[in-house]
Coordinates of C-alpha atoms in Angstrom, one line a residue:
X14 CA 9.6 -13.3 52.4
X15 CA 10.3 -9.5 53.4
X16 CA 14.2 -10.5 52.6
X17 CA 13.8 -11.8 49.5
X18 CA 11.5 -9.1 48.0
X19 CA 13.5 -6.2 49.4
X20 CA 16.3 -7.5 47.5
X21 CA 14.7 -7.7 44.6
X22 CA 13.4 -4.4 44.7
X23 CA 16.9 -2.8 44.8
X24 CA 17.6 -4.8 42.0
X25 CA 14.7 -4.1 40.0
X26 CA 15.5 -0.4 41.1
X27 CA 18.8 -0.2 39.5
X28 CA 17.8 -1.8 36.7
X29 CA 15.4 0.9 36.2
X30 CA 17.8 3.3 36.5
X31 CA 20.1 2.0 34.4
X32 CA 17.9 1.6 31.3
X33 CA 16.5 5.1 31.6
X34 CA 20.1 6.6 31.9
X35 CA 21.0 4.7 28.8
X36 CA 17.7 5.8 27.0
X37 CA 17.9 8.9 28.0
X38 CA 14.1 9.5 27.7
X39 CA 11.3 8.5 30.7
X40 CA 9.8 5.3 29.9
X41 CA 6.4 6.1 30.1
X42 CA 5.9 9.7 28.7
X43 CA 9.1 9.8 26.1
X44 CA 9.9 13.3 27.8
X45 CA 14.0 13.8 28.7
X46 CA 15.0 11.8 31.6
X47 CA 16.8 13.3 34.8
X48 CA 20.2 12.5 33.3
X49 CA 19.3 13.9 29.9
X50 CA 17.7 17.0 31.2
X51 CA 20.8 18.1 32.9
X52 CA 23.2 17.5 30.7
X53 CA 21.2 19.3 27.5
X54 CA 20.0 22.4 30.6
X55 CA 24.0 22.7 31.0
X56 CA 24.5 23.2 27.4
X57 CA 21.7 25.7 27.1
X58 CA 22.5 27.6 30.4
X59 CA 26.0 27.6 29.5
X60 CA 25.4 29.1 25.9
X61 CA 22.4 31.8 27.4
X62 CA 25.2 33.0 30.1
X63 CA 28.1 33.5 27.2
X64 CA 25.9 35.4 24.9
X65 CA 24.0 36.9 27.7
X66 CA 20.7 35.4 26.6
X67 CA 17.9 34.9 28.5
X68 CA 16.6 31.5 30.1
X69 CA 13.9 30.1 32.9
X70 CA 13.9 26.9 33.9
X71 CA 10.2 25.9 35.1
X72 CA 9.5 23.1 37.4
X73 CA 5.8 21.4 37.2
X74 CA 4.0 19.2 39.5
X75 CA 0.5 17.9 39.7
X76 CA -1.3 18.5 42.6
X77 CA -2.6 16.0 44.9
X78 CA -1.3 13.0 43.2
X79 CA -0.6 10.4 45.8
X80 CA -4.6 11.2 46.8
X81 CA -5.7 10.5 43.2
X82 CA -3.4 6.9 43.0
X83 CA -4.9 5.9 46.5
X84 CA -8.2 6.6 45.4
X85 CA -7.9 5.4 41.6
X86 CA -5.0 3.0 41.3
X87 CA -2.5 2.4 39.3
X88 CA -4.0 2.7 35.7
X89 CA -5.7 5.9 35.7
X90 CA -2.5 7.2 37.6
X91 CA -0.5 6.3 34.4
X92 CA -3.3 7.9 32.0
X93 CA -2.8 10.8 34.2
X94 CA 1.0 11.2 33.8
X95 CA 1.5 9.6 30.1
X96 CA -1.6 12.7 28.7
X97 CA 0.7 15.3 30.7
X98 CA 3.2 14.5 29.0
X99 CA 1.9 14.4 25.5
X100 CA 0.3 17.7 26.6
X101 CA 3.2 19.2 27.6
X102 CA 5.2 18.2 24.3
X103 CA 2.2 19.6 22.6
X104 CA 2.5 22.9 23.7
X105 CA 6.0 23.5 23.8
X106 CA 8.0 25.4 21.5
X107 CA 11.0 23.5 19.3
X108 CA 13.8 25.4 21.5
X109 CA 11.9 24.2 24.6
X110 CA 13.4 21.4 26.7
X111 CA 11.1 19.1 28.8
X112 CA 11.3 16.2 31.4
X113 CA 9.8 14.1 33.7
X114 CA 12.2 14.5 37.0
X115 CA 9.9 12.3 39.7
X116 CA 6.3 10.8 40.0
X117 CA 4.0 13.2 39.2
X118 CA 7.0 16.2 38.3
X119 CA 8.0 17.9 35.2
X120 CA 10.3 20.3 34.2
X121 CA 10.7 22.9 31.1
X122 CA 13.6 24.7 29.9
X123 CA 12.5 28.1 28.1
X124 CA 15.6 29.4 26.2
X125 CA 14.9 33.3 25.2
X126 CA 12.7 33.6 27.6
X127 CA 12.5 36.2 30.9
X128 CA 10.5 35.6 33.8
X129 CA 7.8 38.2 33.0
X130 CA 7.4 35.8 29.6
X131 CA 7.7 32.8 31.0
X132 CA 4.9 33.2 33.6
X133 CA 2.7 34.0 30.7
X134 CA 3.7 30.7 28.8
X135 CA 3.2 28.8 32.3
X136 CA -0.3 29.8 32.4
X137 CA -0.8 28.2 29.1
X138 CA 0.3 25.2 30.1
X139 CA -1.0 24.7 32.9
X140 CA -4.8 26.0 31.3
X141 CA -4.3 23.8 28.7
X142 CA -3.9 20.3 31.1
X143 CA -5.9 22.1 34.1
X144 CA -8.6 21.8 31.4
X145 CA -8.1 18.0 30.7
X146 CA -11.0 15.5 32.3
X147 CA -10.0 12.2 32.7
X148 CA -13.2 8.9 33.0
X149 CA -11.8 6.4 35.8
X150 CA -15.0 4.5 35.0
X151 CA -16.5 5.6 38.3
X152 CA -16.3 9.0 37.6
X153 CA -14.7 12.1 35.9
X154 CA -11.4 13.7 37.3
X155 CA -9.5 16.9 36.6
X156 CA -6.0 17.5 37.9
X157 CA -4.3 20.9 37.9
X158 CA -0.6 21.8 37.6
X159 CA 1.6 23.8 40.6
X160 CA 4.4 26.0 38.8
X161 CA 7.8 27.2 40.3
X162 CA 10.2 28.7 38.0
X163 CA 13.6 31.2 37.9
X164 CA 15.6 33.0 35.1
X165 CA 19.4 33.3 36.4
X166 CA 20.8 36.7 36.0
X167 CA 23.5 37.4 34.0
X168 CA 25.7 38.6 36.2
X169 CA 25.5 35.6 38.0
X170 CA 28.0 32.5 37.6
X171 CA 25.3 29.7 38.3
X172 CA 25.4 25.8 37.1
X173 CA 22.5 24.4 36.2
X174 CA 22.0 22.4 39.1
X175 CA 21.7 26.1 40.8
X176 CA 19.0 26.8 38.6
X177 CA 17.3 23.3 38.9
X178 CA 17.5 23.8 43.0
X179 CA 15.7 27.6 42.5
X180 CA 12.9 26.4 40.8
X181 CA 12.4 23.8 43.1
X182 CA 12.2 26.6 46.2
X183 CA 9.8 28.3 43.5
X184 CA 7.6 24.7 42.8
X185 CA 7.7 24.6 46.8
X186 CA 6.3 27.9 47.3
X187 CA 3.4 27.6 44.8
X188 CA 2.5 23.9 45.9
X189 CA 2.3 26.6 49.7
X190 CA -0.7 28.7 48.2
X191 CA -4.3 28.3 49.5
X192 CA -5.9 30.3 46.7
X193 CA -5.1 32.2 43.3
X194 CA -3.2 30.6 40.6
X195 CA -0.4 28.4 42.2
X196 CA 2.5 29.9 40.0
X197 CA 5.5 31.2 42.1
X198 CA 8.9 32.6 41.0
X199 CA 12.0 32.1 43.0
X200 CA 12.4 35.9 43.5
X201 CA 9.0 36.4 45.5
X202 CA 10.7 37.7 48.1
X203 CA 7.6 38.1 50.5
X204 CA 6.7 34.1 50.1
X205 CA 8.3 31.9 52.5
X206 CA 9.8 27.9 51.2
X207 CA 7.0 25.6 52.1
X208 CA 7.1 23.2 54.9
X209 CA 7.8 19.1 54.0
X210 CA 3.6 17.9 54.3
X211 CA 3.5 15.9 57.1
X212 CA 3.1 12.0 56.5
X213 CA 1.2 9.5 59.7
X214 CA 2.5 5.5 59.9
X215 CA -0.3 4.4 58.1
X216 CA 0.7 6.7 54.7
X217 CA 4.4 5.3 54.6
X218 CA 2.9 1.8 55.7
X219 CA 0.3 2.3 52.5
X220 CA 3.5 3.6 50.6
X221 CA 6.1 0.8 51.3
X222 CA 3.2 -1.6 50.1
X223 CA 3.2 0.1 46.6
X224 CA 7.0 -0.7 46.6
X225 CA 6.7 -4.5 47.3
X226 CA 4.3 -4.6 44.8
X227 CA 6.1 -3.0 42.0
X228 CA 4.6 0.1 41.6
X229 CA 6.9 2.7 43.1
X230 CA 7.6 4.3 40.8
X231 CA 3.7 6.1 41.3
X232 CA 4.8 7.0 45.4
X233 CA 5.8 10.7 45.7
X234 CA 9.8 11.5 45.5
X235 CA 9.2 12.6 49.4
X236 CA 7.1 9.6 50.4
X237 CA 9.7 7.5 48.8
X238 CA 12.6 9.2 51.0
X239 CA 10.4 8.3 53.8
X240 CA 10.2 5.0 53.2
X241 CA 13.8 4.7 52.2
X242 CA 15.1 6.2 55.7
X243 CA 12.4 3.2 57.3
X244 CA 14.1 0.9 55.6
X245 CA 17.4 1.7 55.9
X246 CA 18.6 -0.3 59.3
X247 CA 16.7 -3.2 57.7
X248 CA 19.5 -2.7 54.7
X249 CA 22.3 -1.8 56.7
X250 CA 21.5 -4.8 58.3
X251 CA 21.1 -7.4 55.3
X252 CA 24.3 -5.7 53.8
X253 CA 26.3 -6.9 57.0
X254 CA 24.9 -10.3 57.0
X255 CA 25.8 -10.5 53.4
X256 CA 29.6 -9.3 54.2
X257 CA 29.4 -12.0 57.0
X258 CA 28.2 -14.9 55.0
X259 CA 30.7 -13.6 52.0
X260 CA 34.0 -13.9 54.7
X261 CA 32.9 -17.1 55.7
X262 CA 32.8 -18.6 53.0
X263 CA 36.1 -17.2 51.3
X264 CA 37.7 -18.6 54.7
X265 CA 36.1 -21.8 54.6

C-alpha cells in the first residue's frame, strides 16, 4: 500500500545517501559526490584565497531533462548522464575538480583559472557533449549543456558554499536565455535570477510515480522538492502514528 512503500522509499533514500557519502564518488558516473565536492572545493578555495590565486567554480546542467526521461525512460536517461560524465572527465584538466550535484547537474572547479578563461574552457565543454548524439532505438537525440559560473575576488572572505550558491544564481540565469549560447556569469549585472518553471498536478503526479517506482533519483532536484512538500502532511502524519503506537506499547 501507499504506507508501506512510502516508508520504504525513505529508507531506500537514506541508504542512498549513506553509501554515496561513504564512497565519496556518484554511483553512476564515478564523478565527486556532493559531500566530496565540498570538502576538496574548501581546500582549493581556501588555498586560491591565501596565495591569492585564481579559481571559478562552474555549475552545469542539461537542458530539458525531465522532457527527455518522460519521453525516453529510464535507460537512455542513464546513457545520457553516465556519457556526460565520462565526457566531462575527458576533458578536464588534472587540477580540475568535477561532480555530479543532482539529476541531470554537474559541477567543475577550475583552479588558476579567471572568469574571462573559464568561459572559454566552458564553451569547450559544453561543444564537446553539445556535439554528442545519442540512438534511443526510435530515434537520434542531442542534449546541450546550460553554464553558470563565478570566480570570488580576492578581496573577498567567501566559503565555498558562497561560491557554490553564485554559480547556481549564474546556472539560473543561463538556463533564463531564449537564444545565444546559454553561458552566464554571476557578475552579469544586467541579467535578472530566473524564475522557479512552473510545474501543473499532473507533472508532480507523473513525478511522485517515478519515486514509488524507484527511479527518483532521474526527477529534477526542484520537482523532487515539490513532491517532498506534497508529501510532507502525509509524513508528519505517519511519524505521529508511529510515536503513538511506540507509547502504547512501552505503557502496555
Amino acid at each position: 500500500d501507499l504506507l508501506s512503500r512510502a516508508k520504504s522509499y525513505a529508507r531506500l533514500n537514506r541508504k542512498v545517501v549513506e553509501l554515496e557519502k561513504k564512497s565519496g564518488h556518484d554511483k553512476l558516473t564515478g564523478l565527486f559526490s556532493v559531500a566530496s565536492f565540498e570538502e576538496q572545493g574548501e581546500k582549493a578555495l581556501s588555498f586560491a584565497l591565501r596565495h591569492k590565486l585564481e579559481i571559478t567554480s562552474v555549475y552545469l546542467e542539461i537542458e530539458d531533462f525531465q522532457d527527455i526521461y518522460l519521453a525516453h525512460g529510464k535507460n537512455v536517461a542513464q546513457q545520457i548522464i553516465v556519457t556526460v560524465g565520462k565526457r566531462l572527465k575527458e576533458v578536464m584538466r588534472t587540477e580540475d575538480i568535477a561532480a555530479r550535484l543532482g539529476v541531470a547537474k554537474f559541477a567543475v572547479l577550475l583552479p588558476l583559472t579567471n572568469e574571462a578563461n573559464a568561459r572559454t574552457v566552458i564553451s569547450r565543454i559544453r561543444n564537446n557533449i553539445n556535439k554528442l548524439v545519442f540512438n534511443t532505438g526510435r530515434e537520434k537525440i542531442r542534449v546541450s549543456l546550460a553554464a553558470g559560473y563565478t570566480a570570488p575576488s580576492m578581496d573577498e572572505q567567501m566559503d565555498f558554499a558562497d561560491i557554490m550558491e553564485q554559480a547556481d544564481t549564474a546556472l539560473q540565469k543561463a538556463m533564463k536565455r531564449t537564444s545565444g549560447e546559454k553561458i552566464a556569469s554571476f557578475h552579469d549585472k544586467e541579467e535578472t535570477v530566473a524564475t522557479k518553471p512552473s510545474f501543473t498536478d499532473d507533472d508532480i503526479r507523473t513525478a511522485f510515480q517515478h519515486v514509488i517506482d524507484g527511479a527518483y533519483y532521474q526527477v529534477p532536484d526542484l520537482m523532487l522538492q515539490l513532491v517532498a512538500d506534497r508529501l510532507k502532511p502525509f509524513l508528519d502524519y505517519v511519524a505521529s502514528r508511529s510515536d503513538t503506537e511506540r507509547t502504547g506499547t512501552d505503557d502496555s
